[in-house]
JSON list of C-alpha atoms in Angstrom, two decimals:
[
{"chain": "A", "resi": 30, "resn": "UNK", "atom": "CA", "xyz": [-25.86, 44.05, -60.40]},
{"chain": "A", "resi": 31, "resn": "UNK", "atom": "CA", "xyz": [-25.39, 46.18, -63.79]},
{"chain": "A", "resi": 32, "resn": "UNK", "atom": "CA", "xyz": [-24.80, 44.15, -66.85]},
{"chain": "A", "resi": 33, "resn": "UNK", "atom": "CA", "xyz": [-23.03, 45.49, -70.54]},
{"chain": "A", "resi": 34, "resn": "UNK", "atom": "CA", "xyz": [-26.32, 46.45, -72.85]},
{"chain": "A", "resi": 35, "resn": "UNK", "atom": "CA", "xyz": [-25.92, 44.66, -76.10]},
{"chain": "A", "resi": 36, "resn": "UNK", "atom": "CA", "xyz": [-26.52, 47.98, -77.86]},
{"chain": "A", "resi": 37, "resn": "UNK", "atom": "CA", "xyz": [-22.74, 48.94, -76.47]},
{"chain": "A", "resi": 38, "resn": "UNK", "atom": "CA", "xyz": [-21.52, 45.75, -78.32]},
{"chain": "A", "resi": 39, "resn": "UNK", "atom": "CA", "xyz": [-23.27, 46.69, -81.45]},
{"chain": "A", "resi": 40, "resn": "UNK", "atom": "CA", "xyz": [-21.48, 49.99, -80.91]},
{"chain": "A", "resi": 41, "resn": "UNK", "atom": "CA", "xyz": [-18.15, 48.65, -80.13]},
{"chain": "A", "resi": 42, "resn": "UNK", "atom": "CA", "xyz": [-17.71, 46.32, -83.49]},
{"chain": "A", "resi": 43, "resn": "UNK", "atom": "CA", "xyz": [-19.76, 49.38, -85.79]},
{"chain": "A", "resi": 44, "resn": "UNK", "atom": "CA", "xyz": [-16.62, 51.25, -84.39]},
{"chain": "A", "resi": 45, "resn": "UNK", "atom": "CA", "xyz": [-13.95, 48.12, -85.16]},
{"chain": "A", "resi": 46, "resn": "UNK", "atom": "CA", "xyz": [-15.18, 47.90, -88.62]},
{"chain": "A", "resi": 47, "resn": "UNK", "atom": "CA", "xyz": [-15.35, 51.81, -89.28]},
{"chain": "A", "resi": 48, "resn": "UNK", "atom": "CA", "xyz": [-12.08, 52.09, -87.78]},
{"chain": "A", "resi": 49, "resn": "UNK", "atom": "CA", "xyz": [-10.60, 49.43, -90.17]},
{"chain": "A", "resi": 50, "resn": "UNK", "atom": "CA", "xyz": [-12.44, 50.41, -92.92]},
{"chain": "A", "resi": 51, "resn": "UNK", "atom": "CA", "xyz": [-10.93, 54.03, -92.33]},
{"chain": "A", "resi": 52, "resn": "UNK", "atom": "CA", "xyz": [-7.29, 52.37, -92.16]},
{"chain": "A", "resi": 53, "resn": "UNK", "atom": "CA", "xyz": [-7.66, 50.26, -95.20]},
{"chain": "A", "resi": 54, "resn": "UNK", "atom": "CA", "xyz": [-8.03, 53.59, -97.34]},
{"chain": "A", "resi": 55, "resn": "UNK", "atom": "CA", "xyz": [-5.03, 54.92, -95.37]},
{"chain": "A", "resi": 56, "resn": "UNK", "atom": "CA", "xyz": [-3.24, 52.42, -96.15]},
{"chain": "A", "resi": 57, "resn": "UNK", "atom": "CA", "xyz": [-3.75, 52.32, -99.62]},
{"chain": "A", "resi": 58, "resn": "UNK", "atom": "CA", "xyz": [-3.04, 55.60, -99.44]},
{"chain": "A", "resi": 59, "resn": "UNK", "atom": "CA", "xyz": [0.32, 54.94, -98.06]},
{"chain": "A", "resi": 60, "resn": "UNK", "atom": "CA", "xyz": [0.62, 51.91, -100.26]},
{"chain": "A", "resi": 61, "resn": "UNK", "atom": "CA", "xyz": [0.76, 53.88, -103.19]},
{"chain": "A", "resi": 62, "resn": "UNK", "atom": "CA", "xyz": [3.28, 56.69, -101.78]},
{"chain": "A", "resi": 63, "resn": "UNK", "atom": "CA", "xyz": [5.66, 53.69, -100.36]},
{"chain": "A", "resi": 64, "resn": "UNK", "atom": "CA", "xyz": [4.52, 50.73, -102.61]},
{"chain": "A", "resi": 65, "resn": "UNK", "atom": "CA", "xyz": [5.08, 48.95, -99.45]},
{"chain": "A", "resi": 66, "resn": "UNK", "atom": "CA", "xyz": [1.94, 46.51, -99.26]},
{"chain": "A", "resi": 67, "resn": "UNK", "atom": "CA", "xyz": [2.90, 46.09, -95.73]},
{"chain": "A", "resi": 68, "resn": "UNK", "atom": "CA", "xyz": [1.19, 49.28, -95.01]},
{"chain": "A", "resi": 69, "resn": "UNK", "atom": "CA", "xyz": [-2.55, 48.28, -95.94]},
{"chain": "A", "resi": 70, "resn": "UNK", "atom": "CA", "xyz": [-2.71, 45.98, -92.64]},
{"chain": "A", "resi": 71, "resn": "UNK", "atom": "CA", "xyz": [-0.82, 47.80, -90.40]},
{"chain": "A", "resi": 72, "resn": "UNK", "atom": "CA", "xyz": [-3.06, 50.41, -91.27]},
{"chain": "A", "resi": 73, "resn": "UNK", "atom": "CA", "xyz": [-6.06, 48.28, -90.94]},
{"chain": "A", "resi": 74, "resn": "UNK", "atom": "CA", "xyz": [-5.18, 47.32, -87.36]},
{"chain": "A", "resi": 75, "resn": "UNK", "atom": "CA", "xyz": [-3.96, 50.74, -86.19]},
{"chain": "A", "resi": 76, "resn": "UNK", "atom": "CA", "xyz": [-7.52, 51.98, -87.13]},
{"chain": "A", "resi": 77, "resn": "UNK", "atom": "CA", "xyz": [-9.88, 48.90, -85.68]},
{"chain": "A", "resi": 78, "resn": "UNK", "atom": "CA", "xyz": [-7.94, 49.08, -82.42]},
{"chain": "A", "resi": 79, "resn": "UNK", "atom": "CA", "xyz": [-8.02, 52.92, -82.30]},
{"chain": "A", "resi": 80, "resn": "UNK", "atom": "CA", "xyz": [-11.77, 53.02, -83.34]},
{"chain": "A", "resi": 81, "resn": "UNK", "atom": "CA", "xyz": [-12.62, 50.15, -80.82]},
{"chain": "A", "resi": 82, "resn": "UNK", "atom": "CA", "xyz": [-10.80, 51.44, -77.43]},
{"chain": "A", "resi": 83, "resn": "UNK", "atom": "CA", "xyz": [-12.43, 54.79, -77.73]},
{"chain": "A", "resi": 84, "resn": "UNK", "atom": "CA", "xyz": [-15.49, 53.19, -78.57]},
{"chain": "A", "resi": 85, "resn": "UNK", "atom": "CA", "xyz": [-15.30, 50.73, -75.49]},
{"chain": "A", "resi": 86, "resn": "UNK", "atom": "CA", "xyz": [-14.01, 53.58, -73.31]},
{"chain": "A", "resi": 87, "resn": "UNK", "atom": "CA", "xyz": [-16.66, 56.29, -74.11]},
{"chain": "A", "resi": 88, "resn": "UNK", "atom": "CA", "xyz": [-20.01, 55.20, -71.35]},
{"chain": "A", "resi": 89, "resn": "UNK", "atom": "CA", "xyz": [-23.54, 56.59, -72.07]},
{"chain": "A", "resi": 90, "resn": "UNK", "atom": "CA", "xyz": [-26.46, 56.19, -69.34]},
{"chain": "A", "resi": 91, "resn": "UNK", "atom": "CA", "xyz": [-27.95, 53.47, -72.26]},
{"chain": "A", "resi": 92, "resn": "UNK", "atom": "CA", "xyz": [-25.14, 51.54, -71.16]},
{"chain": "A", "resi": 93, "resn": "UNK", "atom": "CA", "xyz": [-26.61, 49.77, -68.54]},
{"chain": "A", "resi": 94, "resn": "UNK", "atom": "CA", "xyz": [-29.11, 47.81, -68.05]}
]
């Protein structure tokens, strides 16, 4: 039986955080348009789930052990 390589994991949260890193400038961005503060998080999350999904969802052969 195939078992999830720890390398994916690495892969998955570098994606999280580059995804929320990525949403936290957005969201400044929006911040400053709106001056809505509510933006920065939403933003945050929107990216970090975005990031992460297609992260999870994209296999390699390394993969799998």
């Amino acid at each position: 039986m195939k078992r999830k390589s720890p390398q994916r994991t690495r892969r998955i949260r570098a994606g999280l955080f580059i995804g929320g890193l990525v949403g936290f400038f957005l969201g400044l961005a929006a911040f400053y348009m709106a001056n809505n503060v509510f933006f920065i998080p939403l933003f945050v999350v929107i990216g970090a789930v975005m990031a992460g999904t297609t992260t999870a969802f994209t296999t390699t052969d390394y993969d799998m052990d």
